[in-house]
Amino acid sequence: EQKWEEARDTAVAMEQLGIEHPYYRLARTQLMAVQQSTETEEEARALLNAYGDSPKIQILGAELLWKCGRHEEAAGFFRRLEEQFGNYYAAEKYLALYYQEQGNLAEALNHCFLAQGDSDDEFLDALRKELDIAYIEECENALAAGTLAPEDASRLCTSYIRTEQNQKGIAFLQNHPEYTSQMEHAHKFLTILFYQDGKMTESEQEN
């Protein structure tokens, strides 16, 4: 609840009683981060290494490392969490941000969608739009250079659809048979793009 004064008072009382528990250590480390303690990073790392079987500690501990600026290290723990326990919102969100920093936009988009699931999240909606726009620019540059990979061509179409750049998407699909011939869903993409562009007859023809 981020009631830090109450948290500090509780921590003082618990220290006097000698109470110790992994979740208390985690909460205490979160409090250390708020107080900008230089020991936050070391304690977060100790928790992550000691409690690899606890998703809660792994998520919140890695988040603390991220907030300490240790993005590469935090991403490693988030990937390990994903491999062991599957998809968690926070882990996928930070992995999306990490891969965005690394310039791997396709991977960033993938983790962004895994984080979103069926939820309505303004932060992730804005991040996905930002990633889509950057990814479209990257793919269009690769297309102009003749280096666009077939798998990126399909992802490009979905980014055109999500950003409603319908005419660009239609032109790409109609003018580049070298890609559409390898696409499983080329007609589906055109159906959606024509529909979003208000061209119902063309959309029905592609359906």
PDB file of N, CA, C and O in Angstrom, residues 15-82:
ATOM      1  N   GLU A  15      12.199  -5.945  14.147  1.00  0.00           N
ATOM      2  CA  GLU A  15      13.638  -6.117  14.396  1.00  0.00           C
ATOM      3  C   GLU A  15      13.897  -6.346  15.879  1.00  0.00           C
ATOM      4  O   GLU A  15      14.740  -7.155  16.266  1.00  0.00           O
ATOM      5  N   GLN A  16      13.146  -5.648  16.739  1.00  0.00           N
ATOM      6  CA  GLN A  16      13.330  -5.801  18.184  1.00  0.00           C
ATOM      7  C   GLN A  16      12.892  -7.183  18.662  1.00  0.00           C
ATOM      8  O   GLN A  16      13.438  -7.727  19.622  1.00  0.00           O
ATOM      9  N   LEU A  17      11.920  -7.775  17.932  1.00  0.00           N
ATOM     10  CA  LEU A  17      11.429  -9.106  18.299  1.00  0.00           C
ATOM     11  C   LEU A  17      12.265 -10.225  17.686  1.00  0.00           C
ATOM     12  O   LEU A  17      12.073 -11.390  18.011  1.00  0.00           O
ATOM     13  N   GLY A  18      13.151  -9.854  16.768  1.00  0.00           N
ATOM     14  CA  GLY A  18      13.997 -10.857  16.142  1.00  0.00           C
ATOM     15  C   GLY A  18      13.267 -11.731  15.134  1.00  0.00           C
ATOM     16  O   GLY A  18      13.685 -12.863  14.874  1.00  0.00           O
ATOM     17  N   ILE A  19      12.165 -11.222  14.580  1.00  0.00           N
ATOM     18  CA  ILE A  19      11.390 -11.996  13.607  1.00  0.00           C
ATOM     19  C   ILE A  19      12.131 -12.036  12.276  1.00  0.00           C
ATOM     20  O   ILE A  19      12.659 -11.030  11.814  1.00  0.00           O
ATOM     21  N   GLU A  20      12.150 -13.209  11.647  1.00  0.00           N
ATOM     22  CA  GLU A  20      12.826 -13.361  10.362  1.00  0.00           C
ATOM     23  C   GLU A  20      12.003 -14.282   9.471  1.00  0.00           C
ATOM     24  O   GLU A  20      11.558 -15.350   9.903  1.00  0.00           O
ATOM     25  N   HIS A  21      11.792 -13.868   8.226  1.00  0.00           N
ATOM     26  CA  HIS A  21      11.023 -14.652   7.260  1.00  0.00           C
ATOM     27  C   HIS A  21      11.374 -14.133   5.865  1.00  0.00           C
ATOM     28  O   HIS A  21      11.619 -12.930   5.700  1.00  0.00           O
ATOM     29  N   PRO A  22      11.423 -15.004   4.836  1.00  0.00           N
ATOM     30  CA  PRO A  22      11.781 -14.533   3.490  1.00  0.00           C
ATOM     31  C   PRO A  22      10.930 -13.366   2.987  1.00  0.00           C
ATOM     32  O   PRO A  22      11.467 -12.426   2.406  1.00  0.00           O
ATOM     33  N   TYR A  23       9.611 -13.433   3.218  1.00  0.00           N
ATOM     34  CA  TYR A  23       8.748 -12.340   2.745  1.00  0.00           C
ATOM     35  C   TYR A  23       9.006 -11.050   3.527  1.00  0.00           C
ATOM     36  O   TYR A  23       8.873  -9.953   2.991  1.00  0.00           O
ATOM     37  N   TYR A  24       9.358 -11.205   4.812  1.00  0.00           N
ATOM     38  CA  TYR A  24       9.713 -10.016   5.576  1.00  0.00           C
ATOM     39  C   TYR A  24      11.017  -9.422   5.046  1.00  0.00           C
ATOM     40  O   TYR A  24      11.142  -8.202   4.901  1.00  0.00           O
ATOM     41  N   ARG A  25      11.980 -10.283   4.738  1.00  0.00           N
ATOM     42  CA  ARG A  25      13.242  -9.788   4.142  1.00  0.00           C
ATOM     43  C   ARG A  25      12.964  -9.035   2.845  1.00  0.00           C
ATOM     44  O   ARG A  25      13.567  -7.991   2.565  1.00  0.00           O
ATOM     45  N   LEU A  26      12.030  -9.573   2.042  1.00  0.00           N
ATOM     46  CA  LEU A  26      11.667  -8.929   0.782  1.00  0.00           C
ATOM     47  C   LEU A  26      11.039  -7.559   1.034  1.00  0.00           C
ATOM     48  O   LEU A  26      11.420  -6.564   0.412  1.00  0.00           O
ATOM     49  N   ALA A  27      10.089  -7.504   1.973  1.00  0.00           N
ATOM     50  CA  ALA A  27       9.433  -6.230   2.289  1.00  0.00           C
ATOM     51  C   ALA A  27      10.440  -5.225   2.848  1.00  0.00           C
ATOM     52  O   ALA A  27      10.391  -4.028   2.527  1.00  0.00           O
ATOM     53  N   ARG A  28      11.348  -5.728   3.672  1.00  0.00           N
ATOM     54  CA  ARG A  28      12.378  -4.861   4.246  1.00  0.00           C
ATOM     55  C   ARG A  28      13.290  -4.309   3.141  1.00  0.00           C
ATOM     56  O   ARG A  28      13.708  -3.147   3.192  1.00  0.00           O
ATOM     57  N   THR A  29      13.576  -5.131   2.149  1.00  0.00           N
ATOM     58  CA  THR A  29      14.407  -4.677   1.029  1.00  0.00           C
ATOM     59  C   THR A  29      13.674  -3.635   0.194  1.00  0.00           C
ATOM     60  O   THR A  29      14.281  -2.665  -0.281  1.00  0.00           O
ATOM     61  N   GLN A  30      12.366  -3.822   0.022  1.00  0.00           N
ATOM     62  CA  GLN A  30      11.567  -2.805  -0.678  1.00  0.00           C
ATOM     63  C   GLN A  30      11.610  -1.481   0.090  1.00  0.00           C
ATOM     64  O   GLN A  30      11.700  -0.404  -0.512  1.00  0.00           O
ATOM     65  N   LEU A  31      11.549  -1.567   1.404  1.00  0.00           N
ATOM     66  CA  LEU A  31      11.642  -0.366   2.238  1.00  0.00           C
ATOM     67  C   LEU A  31      13.028   0.271   2.106  1.00  0.00           C
ATOM     68  O   LEU A  31      13.155   1.493   2.033  1.00  0.00           O
ATOM     69  N   MET A  32      14.064  -0.564   2.028  1.00  0.00           N
ATOM     70  CA  MET A  32      15.428  -0.055   1.832  1.00  0.00           C
ATOM     71  C   MET A  32      15.528   0.704   0.510  1.00  0.00           C
ATOM     72  O   MET A  32      16.191   1.747   0.424  1.00  0.00           O
ATOM     73  N   ALA A  33      14.842   0.202  -0.511  1.00  0.00           N
ATOM     74  CA  ALA A  33      14.878   0.867  -1.818  1.00  0.00           C
ATOM     75  C   ALA A  33      14.243   2.244  -1.747  1.00  0.00           C
ATOM     76  O   ALA A  33      14.759   3.206  -2.330  1.00  0.00           O
ATOM     77  N   VAL A  34      13.130   2.342  -1.018  1.00  0.00           N
ATOM     78  CA  VAL A  34      12.462   3.639  -0.858  1.00  0.00           C
ATOM     79  C   VAL A  34      13.377   4.618  -0.117  1.00  0.00           C
ATOM     80  O   VAL A  34      13.419   5.813  -0.428  1.00  0.00           O
ATOM     81  N   GLN A  35      14.122   4.096   0.826  1.00  0.00           N
ATOM     82  CA  GLN A  35      15.046   4.924   1.602  1.00  0.00           C
ATOM     83  C   GLN A  35      16.373   5.147   0.875  1.00  0.00           C
ATOM     84  O   GLN A  35      17.271   5.782   1.406  1.00  0.00           O
ATOM     85  N   GLN A  36      16.466   4.593  -0.350  1.00  0.00           N
ATOM     86  CA  GLN A  36      17.652   4.744  -1.200  1.00  0.00           C
ATOM     87  C   GLN A  36      18.910   4.225  -0.518  1.00  0.00           C
ATOM     88  O   GLN A  36      19.990   4.823  -0.609  1.00  0.00           O
ATOM     89  N   SER A  37      18.748   3.090   0.137  1.00  0.00           N
ATOM     90  CA  SER A  37      19.879   2.468   0.807  1.00  0.00           C
ATOM     91  C   SER A  37      20.832   1.858  -0.222  1.00  0.00           C
ATOM     92  O   SER A  37      20.400   1.251  -1.210  1.00  0.00           O
ATOM     93  N   THR A  38      22.116   1.985   0.029  1.00  0.00           N
ATOM     94  CA  THR A  38      23.120   1.411  -0.874  1.00  0.00           C
ATOM     95  C   THR A  38      23.160  -0.110  -0.779  1.00  0.00           C
ATOM     96  O   THR A  38      23.783  -0.768  -1.616  1.00  0.00           O
ATOM     97  N   GLU A  39      22.496  -0.675   0.248  1.00  0.00           N
ATOM     98  CA  GLU A  39      22.501  -2.124   0.438  1.00  0.00           C
ATOM     99  C   GLU A  39      21.347  -2.815  -0.283  1.00  0.00           C
ATOM    100  O   GLU A  39      21.247  -4.046  -0.252  1.00  0.00           O
ATOM    101  N   THR A  40      20.466  -2.037  -0.927  1.00  0.00           N
ATOM    102  CA  THR A  40      19.281  -2.616  -1.577  1.00  0.00           C
ATOM    103  C   THR A  40      19.663  -3.666  -2.611  1.00  0.00           C
ATOM    104  O   THR A  40      19.133  -4.782  -2.624  1.00  0.00           O
ATOM    105  N   GLU A  41      20.581  -3.310  -3.482  1.00  0.00           N
ATOM    106  CA  GLU A  41      20.976  -4.201  -4.580  1.00  0.00           C
ATOM    107  C   GLU A  41      21.543  -5.510  -4.047  1.00  0.00           C
ATOM    108  O   GLU A  41      21.178  -6.598  -4.516  1.00  0.00           O
ATOM    109  N   GLU A  42      22.414  -5.426  -3.060  1.00  0.00           N
ATOM    110  CA  GLU A  42      23.052  -6.620  -2.502  1.00  0.00           C
ATOM    111  C   GLU A  42      22.020  -7.535  -1.848  1.00  0.00           C
ATOM    112  O   GLU A  42      22.054  -8.754  -2.021  1.00  0.00           O
ATOM    113  N   GLU A  43      21.078  -6.948  -1.107  1.00  0.00           N
ATOM    114  CA  GLU A  43      20.072  -7.750  -0.420  1.00  0.00           C
ATOM    115  C   GLU A  43      19.088  -8.376  -1.411  1.00  0.00           C
ATOM    116  O   GLU A  43      18.679  -9.528  -1.257  1.00  0.00           O
ATOM    117  N   ALA A  44      18.720  -7.623  -2.450  1.00  0.00           N
ATOM    118  CA  ALA A  44      17.825  -8.162  -3.479  1.00  0.00           C
ATOM    119  C   ALA A  44      18.481  -9.361  -4.165  1.00  0.00           C
ATOM    120  O   ALA A  44      17.843 -10.397  -4.394  1.00  0.00           O
ATOM    121  N   ARG A  45      19.751  -9.234  -4.471  1.00  0.00           N
ATOM    122  CA  ARG A  45      20.487 -10.317  -5.131  1.00  0.00           C
ATOM    123  C   ARG A  45      20.565 -11.554  -4.222  1.00  0.00           C
ATOM    124  O   ARG A  45      20.431 -12.693  -4.687  1.00  0.00           O
ATOM    125  N   ALA A  46      20.781 -11.323  -2.934  1.00  0.00           N
ATOM    126  CA  ALA A  46      20.864 -12.435  -1.979  1.00  0.00           C
ATOM    127  C   ALA A  46      19.528 -13.181  -1.905  1.00  0.00           C
ATOM    128  O   ALA A  46      19.499 -14.419  -1.879  1.00  0.00           O
ATOM    129  N   LEU A  47      18.434 -12.451  -1.904  1.00  0.00           N
ATOM    130  CA  LEU A  47      17.104 -13.070  -1.875  1.00  0.00           C
ATOM    131  C   LEU A  47      16.852 -13.881  -3.146  1.00  0.00           C
ATOM    132  O   LEU A  47      16.336 -15.001  -3.101  1.00  0.00           O
ATOM    133  N   LEU A  48      17.189 -13.307  -4.284  1.00  0.00           N
ATOM    134  CA  LEU A  48      16.964 -13.978  -5.564  1.00  0.00           C
ATOM    135  C   LEU A  48      17.750 -15.290  -5.639  1.00  0.00           C
ATOM    136  O   LEU A  48      17.234 -16.300  -6.138  1.00  0.00           O
ATOM    137  N   ASN A  49      18.954 -15.292  -5.150  1.00  0.00           N
ATOM    138  CA  ASN A  49      19.786 -16.494  -5.207  1.00  0.00           C
ATOM    139  C   ASN A  49      19.379 -17.539  -4.170  1.00  0.00           C
ATOM    140  O   ASN A  49      19.544 -18.735  -4.379  1.00  0.00           O
ATOM    141  N   ALA A  50      18.809 -17.074  -3.053  1.00  0.00           N
ATOM    142  CA  ALA A  50      18.446 -18.000  -1.969  1.00  0.00           C
ATOM    143  C   ALA A  50      17.077 -18.637  -2.178  1.00  0.00           C
ATOM    144  O   ALA A  50      16.832 -19.751  -1.719  1.00  0.00           O
ATOM    145  N   TYR A  51      16.172 -17.933  -2.887  1.00  0.00           N
ATOM    146  CA  TYR A  51      14.789 -18.408  -2.987  1.00  0.00           C
ATOM    147  C   TYR A  51      14.349 -18.508  -4.456  1.00  0.00           C
ATOM    148  O   TYR A  51      13.392 -17.874  -4.891  1.00  0.00           O
ATOM    149  N   GLY A  52      15.058 -19.347  -5.193  1.00  0.00           N
ATOM    150  CA  GLY A  52      14.738 -19.539  -6.610  1.00  0.00           C
ATOM    151  C   GLY A  52      13.424 -20.246  -6.847  1.00  0.00           C
ATOM    152  O   GLY A  52      12.898 -20.237  -7.961  1.00  0.00           O
ATOM    153  N   ASP A  53      12.850 -20.854  -5.784  1.00  0.00           N
ATOM    154  CA  ASP A  53      11.586 -21.582  -5.927  1.00  0.00           C
ATOM    155  C   ASP A  53      10.375 -20.724  -5.568  1.00  0.00           C
ATOM    156  O   ASP A  53       9.250 -21.221  -5.534  1.00  0.00           O
ATOM    157  N   SER A  54      10.581 -19.447  -5.300  1.00  0.00           N
ATOM    158  CA  SER A  54       9.484 -18.564  -4.924  1.00  0.00           C
ATOM    159  C   SER A  54       9.231 -17.527  -6.019  1.00  0.00           C
ATOM    160  O   SER A  54      10.007 -16.584  -6.172  1.00  0.00           O
ATOM    161  N   PRO A  55       8.142 -17.685  -6.792  1.00  0.00           N
ATOM    162  CA  PRO A  55       7.841 -16.691  -7.839  1.00  0.00           C
ATOM    163  C   PRO A  55       7.723 -15.269  -7.295  1.00  0.00           C
ATOM    164  O   PRO A  55       8.184 -14.326  -7.925  1.00  0.00           O
ATOM    165  N   LYS A  56       7.116 -15.131  -6.122  1.00  0.00           N
ATOM    166  CA  LYS A  56       6.929 -13.797  -5.544  1.00  0.00           C
ATOM    167  C   LYS A  56       8.273 -13.117  -5.288  1.00  0.00           C
ATOM    168  O   LYS A  56       8.473 -11.956  -5.657  1.00  0.00           O
ATOM    169  N   ILE A  57       9.183 -13.839  -4.677  1.00  0.00           N
ATOM    170  CA  ILE A  57      10.498 -13.256  -4.382  1.00  0.00           C
ATOM    171  C   ILE A  57      11.263 -13.002  -5.669  1.00  0.00           C
ATOM    172  O   ILE A  57      11.954 -11.985  -5.812  1.00  0.00           O
ATOM    173  N   GLN A  58      11.134 -13.910  -6.630  1.00  0.00           N
ATOM    174  CA  GLN A  58      11.837 -13.725  -7.895  1.00  0.00           C
ATOM    175  C   GLN A  58      11.334 -12.479  -8.644  1.00  0.00           C
ATOM    176  O   GLN A  58      12.124 -11.700  -9.174  1.00  0.00           O
ATOM    177  N   ILE A  59      10.023 -12.297  -8.685  1.00  0.00           N
ATOM    178  CA  ILE A  59       9.454 -11.145  -9.390  1.00  0.00           C
ATOM    179  C   ILE A  59       9.845  -9.841  -8.708  1.00  0.00           C
ATOM    180  O   ILE A  59      10.388  -8.921  -9.338  1.00  0.00           O
ATOM    181  N   LEU A  60       9.572  -9.748  -7.410  1.00  0.00           N
ATOM    182  CA  LEU A  60       9.791  -8.484  -6.707  1.00  0.00           C
ATOM    183  C   LEU A  60      11.276  -8.221  -6.476  1.00  0.00           C
ATOM    184  O   LEU A  60      11.715  -7.068  -6.489  1.00  0.00           O
ATOM    185  N   GLY A  61      12.052  -9.280  -6.297  1.00  0.00           N
ATOM    186  CA  GLY A  61      13.497  -9.102  -6.152  1.00  0.00           C
ATOM    187  C   GLY A  61      14.133  -8.611  -7.438  1.00  0.00           C
ATOM    188  O   GLY A  61      14.971  -7.698  -7.429  1.00  0.00           O
ATOM    189  N   ALA A  62      13.734  -9.208  -8.565  1.00  0.00           N
ATOM    190  CA  ALA A  62      14.266  -8.767  -9.862  1.00  0.00           C
ATOM    191  C   ALA A  62      13.811  -7.342 -10.177  1.00  0.00           C
ATOM    192  O   ALA A  62      14.565  -6.566 -10.774  1.00  0.00           O
ATOM    193  N   GLU A  63      12.593  -7.015  -9.768  1.00  0.00           N
ATOM    194  CA  GLU A  63      12.106  -5.647  -9.977  1.00  0.00           C
ATOM    195  C   GLU A  63      12.974  -4.645  -9.207  1.00  0.00           C
ATOM    196  O   GLU A  63      13.281  -3.559  -9.712  1.00  0.00           O
ATOM    197  N   LEU A  64      13.388  -5.021  -8.008  1.00  0.00           N
ATOM    198  CA  LEU A  64      14.266  -4.152  -7.222  1.00  0.00           C
ATOM    199  C   LEU A  64      15.616  -3.982  -7.919  1.00  0.00           C
ATOM    200  O   LEU A  64      16.165  -2.874  -7.955  1.00  0.00           O
ATOM    201  N   LEU A  65      16.152  -5.080  -8.465  1.00  0.00           N
ATOM    202  CA  LEU A  65      17.409  -4.970  -9.212  1.00  0.00           C
ATOM    203  C   LEU A  65      17.248  -4.033 -10.410  1.00  0.00           C
ATOM    204  O   LEU A  65      18.129  -3.232 -10.707  1.00  0.00           O
ATOM    205  N   TRP A  66      16.116  -4.157 -11.105  1.00  0.00           N
ATOM    206  CA  TRP A  66      15.842  -3.283 -12.245  1.00  0.00           C
ATOM    207  C   TRP A  66      15.847  -1.822 -11.811  1.00  0.00           C
ATOM    208  O   TRP A  66      16.449  -0.966 -12.462  1.00  0.00           O
ATOM    209  N   LYS A  67      15.182  -1.539 -10.687  1.00  0.00           N
ATOM    210  CA  LYS A  67      15.083  -0.166 -10.202  1.00  0.00           C
ATOM    211  C   LYS A  67      16.432   0.351  -9.707  1.00  0.00           C
ATOM    212  O   LYS A  67      16.628   1.569  -9.614  1.00  0.00           O
ATOM    213  N   CYS A  68      17.345  -0.570  -9.395  1.00  0.00           N
ATOM    214  CA  CYS A  68      18.712  -0.179  -9.031  1.00  0.00           C
ATOM    215  C   CYS A  68      19.582   0.049 -10.273  1.00  0.00           C
ATOM    216  O   CYS A  68      20.766   0.353 -10.155  1.00  0.00           O
ATOM    217  N   GLY A  69      18.981  -0.122 -11.448  1.00  0.00           N
ATOM    218  CA  GLY A  69      19.715   0.095 -12.696  1.00  0.00           C
ATOM    219  C   GLY A  69      20.403  -1.138 -13.247  1.00  0.00           C
ATOM    220  O   GLY A  69      21.105  -1.056 -14.257  1.00  0.00           O
ATOM    221  N   ARG A  70      20.193  -2.297 -12.614  1.00  0.00           N
ATOM    222  CA  ARG A  70      20.822  -3.541 -13.062  1.00  0.00           C
ATOM    223  C   ARG A  70      19.896  -4.268 -14.042  1.00  0.00           C
ATOM    224  O   ARG A  70      19.394  -5.355 -13.759  1.00  0.00           O
ATOM    225  N   HIS A  71      19.653  -3.663 -15.190  1.00  0.00           N
ATOM    226  CA  HIS A  71      18.668  -4.181 -16.123  1.00  0.00           C
ATOM    227  C   HIS A  71      19.064  -5.526 -16.716  1.00  0.00           C
ATOM    228  O   HIS A  71      18.232  -6.428 -16.841  1.00  0.00           O
ATOM    229  N   GLU A  72      20.309  -5.678 -17.075  1.00  0.00           N
ATOM    230  CA  GLU A  72      20.778  -6.943 -17.666  1.00  0.00           C
ATOM    231  C   GLU A  72      20.627  -8.089 -16.676  1.00  0.00           C
ATOM    232  O   GLU A  72      20.124  -9.174 -17.023  1.00  0.00           O
ATOM    233  N   GLU A  73      21.042  -7.850 -15.464  1.00  0.00           N
ATOM    234  CA  GLU A  73      20.964  -8.883 -14.431  1.00  0.00           C
ATOM    235  C   GLU A  73      19.509  -9.198 -14.097  1.00  0.00           C
ATOM    236  O   GLU A  73      19.132 -10.374 -13.957  1.00  0.00           O
ATOM    237  N   ALA A  74      18.692  -8.168 -13.970  1.00  0.00           N
ATOM    238  CA  ALA A  74      17.269  -8.369 -13.667  1.00  0.00           C
ATOM    239  C   ALA A  74      16.593  -9.170 -14.772  1.00  0.00           C
ATOM    240  O   ALA A  74      15.795 -10.076 -14.501  1.00  0.00           O
ATOM    241  N   ALA A  75      16.916  -8.857 -16.027  1.00  0.00           N
ATOM    242  CA  ALA A  75      16.332  -9.583 -17.155  1.00  0.00           C
ATOM    243  C   ALA A  75      16.680 -11.070 -17.089  1.00  0.00           C
ATOM    244  O   ALA A  75      15.848 -11.925 -17.429  1.00  0.00           O
ATOM    245  N   GLY A  76      17.880 -11.382 -16.642  1.00  0.00           N
ATOM    246  CA  GLY A  76      18.278 -12.776 -16.487  1.00  0.00           C
ATOM    247  C   GLY A  76      17.385 -13.503 -15.493  1.00  0.00           C
ATOM    248  O   GLY A  76      16.967 -14.649 -15.734  1.00  0.00           O
ATOM    249  N   PHE A  77      17.076 -12.859 -14.382  1.00  0.00           N
ATOM    250  CA  PHE A  77      16.189 -13.474 -13.389  1.00  0.00           C
ATOM    251  C   PHE A  77      14.760 -13.576 -13.927  1.00  0.00           C
ATOM    252  O   PHE A  77      14.062 -14.566 -13.677  1.00  0.00           O
ATOM    253  N   PHE A  78      14.293 -12.560 -14.669  1.00  0.00           N
ATOM    254  CA  PHE A  78      12.951 -12.622 -15.242  1.00  0.00           C
ATOM    255  C   PHE A  78      12.843 -13.755 -16.269  1.00  0.00           C
ATOM    256  O   PHE A  78      11.826 -14.439 -16.334  1.00  0.00           O
ATOM    257  N   ARG A  79      13.895 -13.950 -17.064  1.00  0.00           N
ATOM    258  CA  ARG A  79      13.883 -15.059 -18.034  1.00  0.00           C
ATOM    259  C   ARG A  79      13.855 -16.406 -17.317  1.00  0.00           C
ATOM    260  O   ARG A  79      13.156 -17.335 -17.738  1.00  0.00           O
ATOM    261  N   ARG A  80      14.632 -16.505 -16.250  1.00  0.00           N
ATOM    262  CA  ARG A  80      14.648 -17.757 -15.481  1.00  0.00           C
ATOM    263  C   ARG A  80      13.266 -18.029 -14.880  1.00  0.00           C
ATOM    264  O   ARG A  80      12.794 -19.168 -14.895  1.00  0.00           O
ATOM    265  N   LEU A  81      12.632 -16.976 -14.376  1.00  0.00           N
ATOM    266  CA  LEU A  81      11.288 -17.101 -13.822  1.00  0.00           C
ATOM    267  C   LEU A  81      10.310 -17.606 -14.885  1.00  0.00           C
ATOM    268  O   LEU A  81       9.501 -18.504 -14.636  1.00  0.00           O
ATOM    269  N   GLU A  82      10.405 -17.037 -16.084  1.00  0.00           N
ATOM    270  CA  GLU A  82       9.536 -17.434 -17.194  1.00  0.00           C
ATOM    271  C   GLU A  82       9.727 -18.902 -17.535  1.00  0.00           C
ATOM    272  O   GLU A  82       8.755 -19.634 -17.772  1.00  0.00           O
TER     273      GLU A  82
END
